């Protein structure tokens, strides 16, 4: 990418939960933005969205949409990315893709700026934004890697907004109907395009995304494979369980990390207190720890409940929380754009 | 306890969430009940409750309340148990206590009937009912113990009813006020008598019960200590994280069990399918697994998401769900009463 004073930005999927936050994050973080082009499927075209006091109209995406665009932020699902990313690259844009379409491709960097910004140097037009639950995990693991990461056991508590704005509305609808006395209300959970739906109101569902042949869900295997790629530790052991909870925004993760050597709580706290974009909230005596409602609309990763395993001094337990739509998606994508701009010219 | 045709039963804490379910469980399971005496603090005395078509009036507890009582079911909190259990025993009753007051006492059996009914043989008048999150865990661990239990890593998803009926009402109130647009609504979570309250609506809180000096919560240490006592495995490794979720009824647990030898999913399924009072719900292909809304009002322990660790053939992952007020409290207590009756005379 060439060095410029202002960069033309396109957002594909501009009307979605993540797309809207990509726009607001561009605004909040003060990226030197020139023209902004908001793109979506023909169905969503015509929607009006405000940006820096102006009203922008969402256009139906077409090949010419990417002419003159420097950076295209994609968040319209894997099939839209597969269709439009090559087009955008051909027209000269660098694509930062929030879908899973290219994440595990060998020639596509999968980037969390606090962890592996160096991977950006070798992109070929497409850069992948990792899965939400992976991003907040690797931000913390990276800060502790000097102790020798060996095995990560993780159980997640994932917000419904990870399934998009529709799922936020669906949970609120389920809650209202359940409170009104209706029984067994189901809408779109755990997977919109699945025959069998399960109540999400006042429930937890041990399924995020579809099941794979090995008995794990796609979300669980993302935690394994994406963490390994981003941390550049192909043999890191990850034992994942992904669970959806009736939370609107903010993923939480209960994590046990076994290191190669014994590690103290004080050492872990010290590293995390000094880690980039990590907020340490960890004071059991005053009942301070992170929780999803605390992190809404924040770009950092929050961590607390830090304690040593009762018997194994090499294992540390943590509770990690971040806004899945911001650090888990839009914020991380905009951070990648900023790194590209920093590296330009 | 003497053999009789009908047994006189008292319930202390009869107006609480667990006390009411003790009564309905007595009714459902067909225990040979003679007289039933419902007891509570003076504040709750006078409440009317129906039992087998009759209306019973709750009395204020006093020493004479236990005269002629064969079995006293206690669920009125630890300090009420400390005060009244010795009185009830002195008056000739056997106390089955749902509080934490006596659980770790050496001379008090801590019993889950599917696991250690033999411990009942040596009681001295008081039998302790374990903590809700422990009961459902040990039912499953016991069924798998022949494989050599070595290390259990557990993250819980605990319903608010574990804090009593007041917490159920409080969550519903928080949800209503939050939906109405009120911000940062807090009521009684995570601990009623704690200065600092945290929103529970659309949130998860990594604190159940108070913090201890070692950085773990009391709930987490119950999982460790009670499991060891019930399973009679004083050196079993347990790594616990206890989290409250906005669910009304039903605790869920994400569990990784490391065994001494490699174990297959088929072997685990076979043992659990044949285990007493365990319901296997485990068919990823048709998205079948247990969840809290499925187990409401059921006395069994449900288990699914059974899979081998991706790298360690000795580790099996499971998702365990049970109604915390039934198997986790009232149902288990009544099962203990039935065992006592079976053993009588």
XYZ file of C-alpha atoms in Angstrom:
690
model
C 0.000 0.000 0.000
C 1.239 3.448 -0.905
C 1.780 6.172 1.671
C -1.000 8.799 1.523
C -2.418 11.564 3.672
C -5.868 9.986 3.680
C -6.960 6.462 2.798
C -10.114 5.476 0.977
C -11.944 2.815 2.930
C -14.739 0.458 1.939
C -16.808 -1.603 4.372
C -18.582 -4.657 2.978
C -21.393 -5.746 5.290
C -21.826 -2.189 6.508
C -25.307 -2.715 7.921
C -24.369 -5.681 10.142
C -23.465 -5.624 13.830
C -19.729 -5.767 13.061
C -19.894 -3.511 9.974
C -21.506 -0.714 11.963
C -18.841 -1.030 14.619
C -16.089 -0.976 11.987
C -17.388 2.442 10.964
C -17.695 3.762 14.509
C -14.255 2.410 15.379
C -12.715 4.174 12.359
C -14.293 7.342 13.722
C -13.232 6.810 17.333
C -9.646 5.833 16.638
C -8.974 8.741 14.285
C -7.791 6.753 11.275
C -6.819 9.209 8.442
C -9.840 8.330 6.351
C -10.533 9.890 2.974
C -13.628 8.617 1.229
C -15.732 5.939 2.954
C -17.788 3.605 0.825
C -20.416 1.513 2.602
C -21.317 -1.700 0.781
C -23.782 -4.489 1.336
C -25.971 -6.969 -0.481
C -28.661 -5.430 -2.722
C -31.185 -6.264 0.037
C -29.543 -3.837 2.481
C -28.633 -1.164 -0.061
C -30.188 2.239 0.562
C -29.774 2.109 4.352
C -28.476 5.418 5.731
C -25.672 5.480 8.288
C -23.997 8.514 9.847
C -20.226 9.011 9.862
C -18.474 12.107 11.210
C -21.715 14.037 11.098
C -22.419 13.136 7.480
C -25.066 10.736 6.269
C -23.739 7.935 4.090
C -25.913 5.701 1.936
C -25.140 1.989 1.737
C -24.611 0.832 -1.871
C -25.104 -2.619 -3.370
C -21.657 -4.126 -3.835
C -20.335 -4.477 -7.434
C -16.824 -4.797 -8.861
C -16.486 -1.056 -9.439
C -17.229 -0.444 -5.742
C -13.576 -1.206 -5.019
C -12.018 1.129 -7.586
C -9.769 3.601 -5.793
C -10.266 1.882 -2.433
C -7.096 1.482 -0.347
C -8.443 -0.718 2.419
C -11.600 -2.833 2.290
C -12.975 -4.115 5.586
C -15.129 -7.209 5.011
C -17.748 -8.542 7.399
C -20.483 -10.087 5.304
C -19.903 -13.796 5.877
C -17.575 -16.366 4.335
C -19.312 -16.765 0.981
C -19.433 -13.005 0.350
C -15.730 -12.863 1.191
C -14.932 -15.705 -1.179
C -16.808 -13.928 -3.932
C -15.671 -10.349 -3.398
C -12.194 -10.453 -1.840
C -10.428 -11.495 -5.079
C -12.358 -8.773 -6.931
C -11.367 -6.101 -4.428
C -7.712 -7.192 -4.499
C -7.697 -7.137 -8.294
C -9.038 -3.578 -8.209
C -6.144 -2.580 -5.944
C -7.570 -2.740 -2.416
C -6.075 -4.538 0.559
C -8.829 -6.642 2.111
C -9.080 -7.143 5.889
C -11.536 -9.988 6.130
C -13.505 -10.769 9.278
C -14.926 -14.042 7.937
C -13.440 -17.511 8.304
C -12.983 -17.861 4.520
C -9.218 -17.318 4.315
C -8.011 -17.563 7.906
C -6.218 -20.876 7.573
C -4.796 -20.236 4.077
C -1.011 -20.465 4.162
C -0.522 -17.259 2.208
C -3.020 -15.213 4.245
C -1.722 -13.574 7.433
C -4.043 -14.061 10.424
C -3.314 -11.064 12.593
C -3.844 -9.753 16.089
C -1.783 -6.536 16.133
C -0.639 -6.983 19.750
C 0.624 -10.468 18.927
C 1.926 -10.903 15.371
C 1.999 -7.576 13.484
C 5.116 -8.828 11.654
C 2.914 -11.297 9.752
C 1.435 -8.321 7.864
C 4.691 -7.795 5.963
C 4.022 -10.698 3.633
C 0.381 -10.302 2.723
C -0.789 -10.756 -0.867
C -3.797 -8.518 -0.688
C -5.898 -10.394 1.872
C -5.392 -10.267 5.638
C -7.648 -12.318 7.865
C -9.130 -11.104 11.133
C -9.309 -14.038 13.576
C -12.388 -15.430 15.253
C -13.662 -13.397 18.215
C -13.046 -15.995 20.929
C -9.516 -16.597 19.636
C -8.440 -12.945 19.614
C -8.992 -12.248 23.300
C -7.348 -15.566 24.201
C -4.141 -14.997 22.227
C -3.747 -11.406 23.463
C -3.405 -12.857 26.968
C -1.411 -15.963 26.009
C 1.075 -13.833 24.064
C 1.751 -11.686 27.127
C 2.652 -14.870 29.027
C 4.548 -16.751 26.328
C 7.955 -16.229 27.886
C 6.925 -18.675 30.626
C 6.613 -21.406 27.988
C 3.022 -22.105 26.936
C 2.331 -25.816 26.939
C -1.390 -26.582 27.290
C -4.467 -24.348 27.296
C -7.808 -25.699 28.552
C -10.644 -23.297 27.787
C -14.405 -23.158 28.361
C -16.162 -20.188 26.801
C -19.225 -18.129 27.756
C -20.104 -16.546 24.392
C -22.520 -13.692 23.736
C -25.273 -14.098 21.184
C -24.060 -11.084 19.176
C -21.354 -13.412 17.862
C -24.175 -14.689 15.627
C -25.010 -11.168 14.408
C -27.578 -8.478 15.142
C -30.396 -10.879 14.324
C -29.394 -13.081 17.264
C -29.416 -10.088 19.642
C -32.988 -9.305 18.603
C -33.887 -13.003 18.823
C -32.649 -13.363 22.417
C -34.570 -10.270 23.499
C -37.670 -11.667 21.800
C -37.224 -15.064 23.486
C -36.826 -13.412 26.886
C -39.987 -11.313 26.434
C -42.085 -14.258 25.275
C -40.724 -16.534 28.010
C -41.472 -13.936 30.685
C -44.993 -13.638 29.253
C -45.493 -17.310 30.059
C -44.949 -18.852 26.625
C -43.223 -22.232 26.887
C -40.262 -23.626 24.930
C -39.739 -20.483 22.859
C -37.071 -21.009 20.206
C -35.853 -18.709 17.423
C -32.422 -19.009 15.768
C -30.181 -20.708 18.344
C -27.700 -22.342 18.316
C -27.296 -22.070 14.527
C -29.718 -20.154 12.304
C -29.669 -22.665 9.441
C -30.119 -25.769 11.572
C -33.356 -27.724 11.812
C -33.222 -28.192 15.547
C -33.465 -25.018 17.598
C -32.925 -24.793 21.348
C -34.205 -22.098 23.753
C -31.552 -19.469 24.487
C -33.479 -17.387 27.055
C -32.392 -18.383 30.570
C -30.331 -21.222 29.118
C -26.794 -22.148 28.072
C -26.146 -24.096 24.871
C -22.965 -26.146 24.469
C -22.865 -25.552 20.732
C -21.409 -22.548 18.880
C -21.448 -23.036 15.111
C -21.876 -26.465 13.489
C -20.468 -29.816 14.563
C -17.524 -31.345 12.714
C -16.872 -35.047 12.255
C -14.505 -35.216 15.225
C -17.287 -34.305 17.683
C -15.968 -30.785 18.204
C -17.738 -27.701 16.872
C -16.246 -25.418 14.237
C -15.913 -22.708 16.906
C -13.908 -25.061 19.108
C -11.539 -26.003 16.281
C -11.063 -22.311 15.452
C -9.795 -21.805 18.992
C -7.230 -24.550 18.411
C -6.109 -23.855 14.859
C -6.230 -20.063 14.826
C -4.407 -19.774 18.171
C -1.615 -21.977 16.848
C -1.279 -19.944 13.653
C -1.334 -16.517 15.329
C 1.069 -17.513 18.109
C 3.209 -19.420 15.585
C 3.155 -22.426 17.899
C 1.920 -25.290 15.704
C 2.128 -27.815 18.499
C 0.494 -25.768 21.287
C -2.045 -28.004 23.033
C -5.530 -26.464 23.208
C -8.512 -28.256 24.798
C -11.637 -26.251 23.872
C -15.312 -26.201 24.875
C -17.445 -23.432 23.352
C -20.759 -22.545 24.990
C -23.338 -19.881 24.113
C -24.866 -17.956 27.039
C -27.764 -15.470 27.202
C -25.494 -12.434 27.099
C -25.845 -9.759 24.405
C -22.282 -8.456 24.164
C -18.966 -9.704 25.519
C -17.368 -13.144 25.442
C -15.930 -14.594 28.645
C -13.422 -17.435 28.859
C -12.432 -19.653 31.771
C -8.865 -20.654 30.972
C -6.268 -22.933 32.573
C -2.768 -22.501 31.142
C -0.030 -24.998 31.905
C 3.460 -23.580 31.444
C 6.767 -25.347 31.045
C 8.016 -24.016 34.399
C 6.337 -23.006 37.672
C 4.883 -19.490 37.489
C 3.593 -17.314 40.320
C 0.424 -15.224 40.327
C 2.570 -12.137 40.938
C 4.620 -12.798 37.793
C 1.489 -13.299 35.699
C -0.147 -10.146 37.079
C 2.991 -8.133 36.396
C 3.179 -9.279 32.749
C -0.526 -8.665 32.145
C -0.484 -5.263 33.856
C 2.174 -4.215 31.346
C 0.755 -5.924 28.277
C -0.509 -3.786 25.407
C -4.290 -3.244 25.460
C -4.838 -5.572 28.391
C -6.762 -4.368 31.439
C -6.039 -6.234 34.646
C -9.120 -6.382 36.922
C -8.082 -8.741 39.640
C -8.720 -8.060 43.279
C -10.620 -10.884 44.958
C -10.562 -9.019 48.292
C -12.814 -6.320 46.827
C -14.580 -8.737 44.444
C -13.056 -7.132 41.365
C -12.867 -9.259 38.217
C -13.954 -8.784 34.621
C -17.462 -9.599 33.390
C -19.172 -9.008 30.032
C -21.268 -6.009 31.091
C -18.052 -4.246 32.139
C -16.386 -4.525 28.731
C -19.176 -3.407 26.383
C -17.889 -0.847 23.931
C -14.265 -1.219 25.054
C -11.412 -2.212 22.744
C -9.147 -3.815 25.346
C -9.004 -7.362 26.661
C -9.868 -7.706 30.361
C -8.421 -10.365 32.617
C -8.826 -11.401 36.243
C -9.446 -14.332 38.636
C -5.727 -15.066 38.264
C -4.695 -17.915 40.547
C -2.366 -20.835 40.644
C -3.700 -24.341 40.323
C -4.208 -25.846 43.773
C -1.587 -28.523 43.160
C 0.366 -27.755 40.012
C 2.562 -24.641 40.278
C 2.979 -24.700 36.496
C -0.740 -24.105 35.882
C -2.397 -20.684 36.148
C -6.160 -20.070 35.928
C -7.590 -16.901 34.368
C -10.917 -15.359 33.388
C -10.682 -13.374 30.136
C -13.417 -11.043 28.838
C -13.633 -8.769 25.805
C -16.279 -7.107 23.646
C -16.656 -9.720 20.909
C -17.824 -7.159 18.354
C -14.929 -4.774 19.078
C -11.677 -6.502 20.051
C -13.228 -9.707 18.756
C -14.012 -8.207 15.328
C -14.310 -4.535 14.301
C -11.681 -3.040 16.603
C -9.075 -5.661 15.715
C -9.776 -5.149 11.988
C -9.314 -1.386 12.307
C -6.117 -1.931 14.312
C -4.850 -4.029 11.385
C -5.733 -1.162 9.018
C -3.764 1.224 11.223
C -0.729 -1.079 11.181
C -0.928 -1.234 7.372
C -1.057 2.572 7.255
C 1.887 2.761 9.665
C 3.869 0.387 7.427
C 2.909 2.147 4.170
C 5.345 4.066 2.034
C -33.798 -45.500 62.810
C -36.530 -47.987 63.644
C -38.504 -49.827 60.973
C -42.053 -48.397 60.633
C -44.887 -48.408 58.162
C -44.894 -44.629 57.897
C -42.239 -42.125 58.884
C -42.830 -38.710 60.406
C -40.978 -36.082 58.453
C -40.091 -32.490 59.295
C -38.830 -29.915 56.810
C -36.936 -26.929 58.193
C -36.864 -24.079 55.677
C -40.151 -25.281 54.185
C -40.956 -22.001 52.434
C -37.657 -21.764 50.528
C -36.951 -22.871 46.959
C -35.370 -26.135 48.135
C -37.797 -26.707 51.028
C -40.792 -26.565 48.690
C -39.119 -29.031 46.373
C -38.330 -31.358 49.279
C -42.044 -31.539 49.926
C -43.015 -32.065 46.284
C -40.265 -34.678 45.871
C -41.539 -36.591 48.916
C -44.916 -36.600 47.183
C -43.622 -37.588 43.737
C -41.322 -40.370 44.876
C -43.906 -42.035 47.086
C -41.973 -42.067 50.339
C -44.071 -43.771 53.081
C -44.744 -40.538 54.912
C -46.788 -40.300 58.092
C -47.093 -36.869 59.580
C -45.362 -33.955 57.828
C -44.301 -30.961 59.869
C -43.309 -27.843 57.975
C -40.965 -25.560 59.892
C -39.389 -22.193 59.267
C -38.232 -19.054 60.999
C -40.953 -17.091 62.838
C -40.962 -14.639 59.896
C -42.225 -17.330 57.479
C -44.538 -19.090 59.929
C -48.205 -19.157 58.913
C -47.522 -19.727 55.211
C -49.842 -22.378 53.780
C -48.485 -25.137 51.509
C -50.369 -28.012 49.946
C -49.258 -31.637 50.280
C -51.210 -34.604 48.917
C -54.304 -32.487 48.571
C -54.149 -31.223 52.166
C -53.202 -27.753 53.234
C -50.338 -27.609 55.725
C -49.445 -24.559 57.773
C -45.791 -23.700 58.303
C -44.881 -23.450 61.992
C -42.129 -21.443 63.668
C -39.389 -23.909 64.589
C -38.893 -24.685 68.302
C -37.320 -27.647 70.141
C -40.632 -29.476 70.494
C -41.105 -29.335 66.709
C -38.832 -32.363 66.432
C -40.592 -34.570 68.994
C -41.709 -37.750 67.287
C -40.003 -36.839 64.011
C -38.120 -39.685 62.303
C -36.386 -37.726 59.569
C -35.785 -33.963 59.498
C -34.846 -32.413 56.169
C -32.996 -29.133 56.709
C -32.612 -26.366 54.160
C -32.576 -23.104 56.055
C -28.908 -22.105 55.796
C -25.790 -23.028 57.732
C -26.486 -21.052 60.888
C -30.008 -22.479 61.265
C -28.521 -25.952 60.811
C -25.868 -25.310 63.434
C -28.538 -24.174 65.857
C -31.251 -26.753 65.198
C -29.555 -29.963 64.024
C -28.227 -30.900 67.510
C -31.670 -30.165 68.961
C -33.423 -32.347 66.398
C -30.933 -35.196 66.932
C -31.378 -34.958 70.689
C -35.151 -35.254 70.222
C -34.639 -38.463 68.227
C -34.702 -37.351 64.587
C -32.141 -38.142 61.910
C -31.208 -34.858 60.204
C -30.466 -34.690 56.479
C -28.882 -31.286 56.163
C -28.666 -29.402 52.887
C -26.434 -26.643 54.274
C -22.646 -26.552 54.292
C -22.535 -26.563 58.115
C -21.498 -30.186 58.681
C -20.378 -31.430 55.269
C -16.683 -31.623 56.003
C -17.040 -32.936 59.575
C -15.264 -36.278 59.918
C -18.176 -37.927 61.704
C -20.857 -36.684 59.287
C -21.469 -38.770 56.145
C -21.665 -36.657 52.959
C -23.846 -38.719 50.682
C -24.889 -39.039 47.064
C -26.939 -42.259 47.018
C -25.671 -43.354 43.579
C -22.075 -42.967 44.776
C -21.522 -43.699 48.461
C -24.709 -45.042 50.122
C -22.488 -47.221 52.353
C -21.360 -44.053 54.168
C -24.855 -43.841 55.698
C -24.180 -46.877 57.890
C -22.077 -44.905 60.341
C -24.040 -41.715 60.845
C -24.473 -40.211 64.295
C -27.731 -38.446 63.640
C -26.637 -35.927 61.011
C -26.154 -36.693 57.321
C -24.996 -33.940 55.005
C -26.361 -33.337 51.522
C -23.522 -32.120 49.266
C -23.360 -28.856 47.366
C -25.423 -28.762 44.153
C -22.532 -28.402 41.702
C -20.661 -31.262 43.394
C -23.530 -33.761 43.299
C -23.986 -33.807 39.526
C -20.217 -33.957 39.026
C -19.618 -36.964 41.288
C -22.561 -38.917 39.868
C -20.744 -38.860 36.520
C -17.220 -39.284 37.893
C -18.309 -42.288 39.932
C -19.648 -44.015 36.820
C -16.199 -43.628 35.255
C -14.004 -44.366 38.244
C -12.887 -47.779 37.034
C -10.808 -45.980 34.357
C -8.763 -44.374 37.135
C -9.727 -40.764 37.839
C -6.645 -38.572 38.009
C -7.464 -34.911 37.316
C -10.768 -33.069 36.854
C -10.783 -29.553 35.342
C -14.217 -27.952 35.642
C -15.830 -24.659 34.669
C -19.411 -24.217 35.840
C -22.433 -22.377 34.434
C -24.585 -22.021 37.566
C -28.236 -21.007 37.768
C -29.282 -18.158 40.033
C -31.722 -20.386 41.950
C -28.634 -21.749 43.679
C -28.881 -18.524 45.695
C -32.534 -19.175 46.583
C -35.947 -18.020 45.414
C -35.030 -14.390 46.093
C -32.322 -14.593 43.421
C -34.781 -15.991 40.865
C -37.059 -13.022 41.473
C -34.081 -10.669 41.393
C -32.853 -11.881 37.992
C -36.339 -11.517 36.507
C -36.530 -8.007 37.951
C -33.094 -7.094 36.548
C -34.067 -8.387 33.112
C -37.317 -6.376 33.097
C -35.642 -3.157 34.222
C -32.733 -3.612 31.803
C -35.110 -4.215 28.902
C -36.984 -1.065 29.937
C -33.795 0.877 29.332
C -32.534 1.270 32.885
C -28.729 1.114 33.040
C -26.459 -0.846 35.378
C -29.299 -2.490 37.288
C -28.006 -4.501 40.228
C -29.868 -6.389 42.951
C -28.358 -9.245 44.989
C -25.613 -10.739 42.779
C -23.120 -12.301 43.171
C -23.607 -12.523 46.961
C -26.558 -10.982 48.783
C -24.581 -9.781 51.790
C -21.730 -8.224 49.834
C -21.277 -4.475 49.402
C -20.396 -4.630 45.756
C -23.152 -5.908 43.457
C -22.741 -6.750 39.778
C -25.451 -6.893 37.086
C -26.662 -10.453 36.463
C -29.067 -9.757 33.571
C -27.339 -10.561 30.261
C -24.078 -11.125 32.121
C -21.882 -13.854 33.580
C -20.217 -13.404 36.961
C -17.079 -15.391 37.828
C -17.967 -15.472 41.500
C -20.273 -17.938 43.287
C -20.248 -17.437 47.066
C -17.508 -15.502 48.864
C -13.772 -15.440 48.169
C -11.363 -17.333 50.417
C -7.791 -16.332 51.197
C -6.350 -18.597 48.505
C -8.069 -16.630 45.708
C -10.650 -19.335 45.096
C -14.310 -18.950 46.026
C -16.031 -21.071 48.634
C -18.054 -22.709 45.834
C -14.866 -23.685 44.016
C -13.338 -25.226 47.147
C -16.570 -27.157 47.769
C -16.129 -28.770 44.352
C -12.649 -29.883 45.382
C -13.192 -30.956 48.990
C -16.669 -32.448 48.744
C -15.818 -34.446 45.608
C -12.797 -35.950 47.360
C -14.851 -36.888 50.432
C -17.797 -38.399 48.534
C -15.601 -40.336 46.087
C -13.267 -41.301 48.940
C -10.328 -40.146 46.842
C -8.485 -37.667 49.088
C -5.815 -36.988 46.502
C -8.031 -36.551 43.433
C -6.886 -33.422 41.581
C -9.706 -30.936 40.940
C -9.160 -27.595 39.166
C -12.371 -25.553 39.621
C -13.811 -22.318 38.240
C -17.369 -21.455 39.338
C -19.367 -18.943 37.303
C -22.936 -17.659 37.733
C -24.994 -17.298 34.539
C -28.433 -15.738 33.910
C -30.252 -19.070 34.028
C -33.097 -19.691 36.488
C -32.839 -23.450 37.034
C -30.180 -26.015 36.093
C -26.429 -25.997 36.568
C -24.169 -26.894 33.645
C -20.540 -27.996 33.891
C -17.828 -28.149 31.254
C -15.528 -30.894 32.485
C -12.225 -32.385 31.326
C -11.316 -35.638 33.084
C -7.843 -37.112 32.783
C -7.726 -40.837 33.516
C -4.798 -43.056 34.382
C -5.150 -44.963 31.093
C -6.402 -44.102 27.591
C -10.211 -44.253 27.387
C -12.414 -44.187 24.307
C -15.614 -42.203 23.824
C -17.459 -45.491 23.243
C -16.337 -46.854 26.611
C -17.397 -43.665 28.399
C -20.776 -43.613 26.656
C -21.372 -47.258 27.537
C -20.641 -46.697 31.242
C -22.800 -43.560 31.413
C -25.674 -45.147 29.491
C -25.784 -47.841 32.187
C -25.166 -45.605 35.191
C -27.922 -45.187 37.770
C -29.977 -42.011 37.283
C -27.772 -40.722 34.462
C -29.351 -39.696 31.161
C -27.025 -39.775 28.164
C -27.922 -37.076 25.612
C -25.063 -37.200 23.179
C -25.574 -37.150 19.451
C -23.630 -34.346 17.773
C -24.936 -35.411 14.348
C -28.445 -34.407 15.384
C -27.249 -31.648 17.725
C -28.399 -33.491 20.821
C -26.734 -32.558 24.100
C -27.990 -31.543 27.531
C -28.832 -27.938 28.434
C -30.424 -26.419 31.559
C -33.891 -25.844 30.087
C -34.047 -29.574 29.266
C -33.468 -30.737 32.845
C -35.878 -28.521 34.793
C -37.920 -30.602 37.208
C -35.954 -33.810 36.501
C -34.132 -35.798 39.148
C -31.468 -37.363 36.908
C -28.064 -36.082 35.862
C -27.719 -35.407 32.130
C -24.471 -35.741 30.213
C -23.320 -35.184 26.642
C -20.682 -33.545 24.399
C -18.512 -36.577 25.201
C -15.274 -36.443 23.236
C -11.655 -37.351 23.585
C -9.065 -34.636 23.997
C -7.545 -33.773 20.621
C -4.117 -34.982 21.678
C -4.331 -36.837 24.959
C -6.215 -40.177 24.721
C -6.381 -40.265 28.525
C -8.521 -37.109 28.696
C -12.280 -37.075 28.042
C -14.416 -33.922 27.819
C -18.033 -33.848 29.001
C -20.907 -31.433 29.530
C -22.951 -32.262 32.644
C -26.327 -30.685 33.486
C -28.808 -31.244 36.327
C -31.619 -29.402 38.076
C -29.703 -27.776 40.929
C -32.776 -27.629 43.166
C -33.661 -31.297 42.595
C -30.648 -33.590 42.091
C -28.529 -30.737 43.419
C -30.573 -30.431 46.626
C -34.126 -31.638 47.382
C -34.142 -34.805 45.269
C -30.788 -35.987 46.611
C -31.940 -35.318 50.199
C -35.111 -37.347 49.692
C -33.081 -40.145 48.075
C -30.972 -40.205 51.258
C -34.181 -40.443 53.315
C -35.294 -43.394 51.183
C -31.960 -45.151 51.705
C -32.314 -44.647 55.466
C -35.803 -46.126 55.329
C -34.502 -49.052 53.235
C -31.773 -49.664 55.829
C -34.118 -49.329 58.834
C -35.053 -52.158 61.098
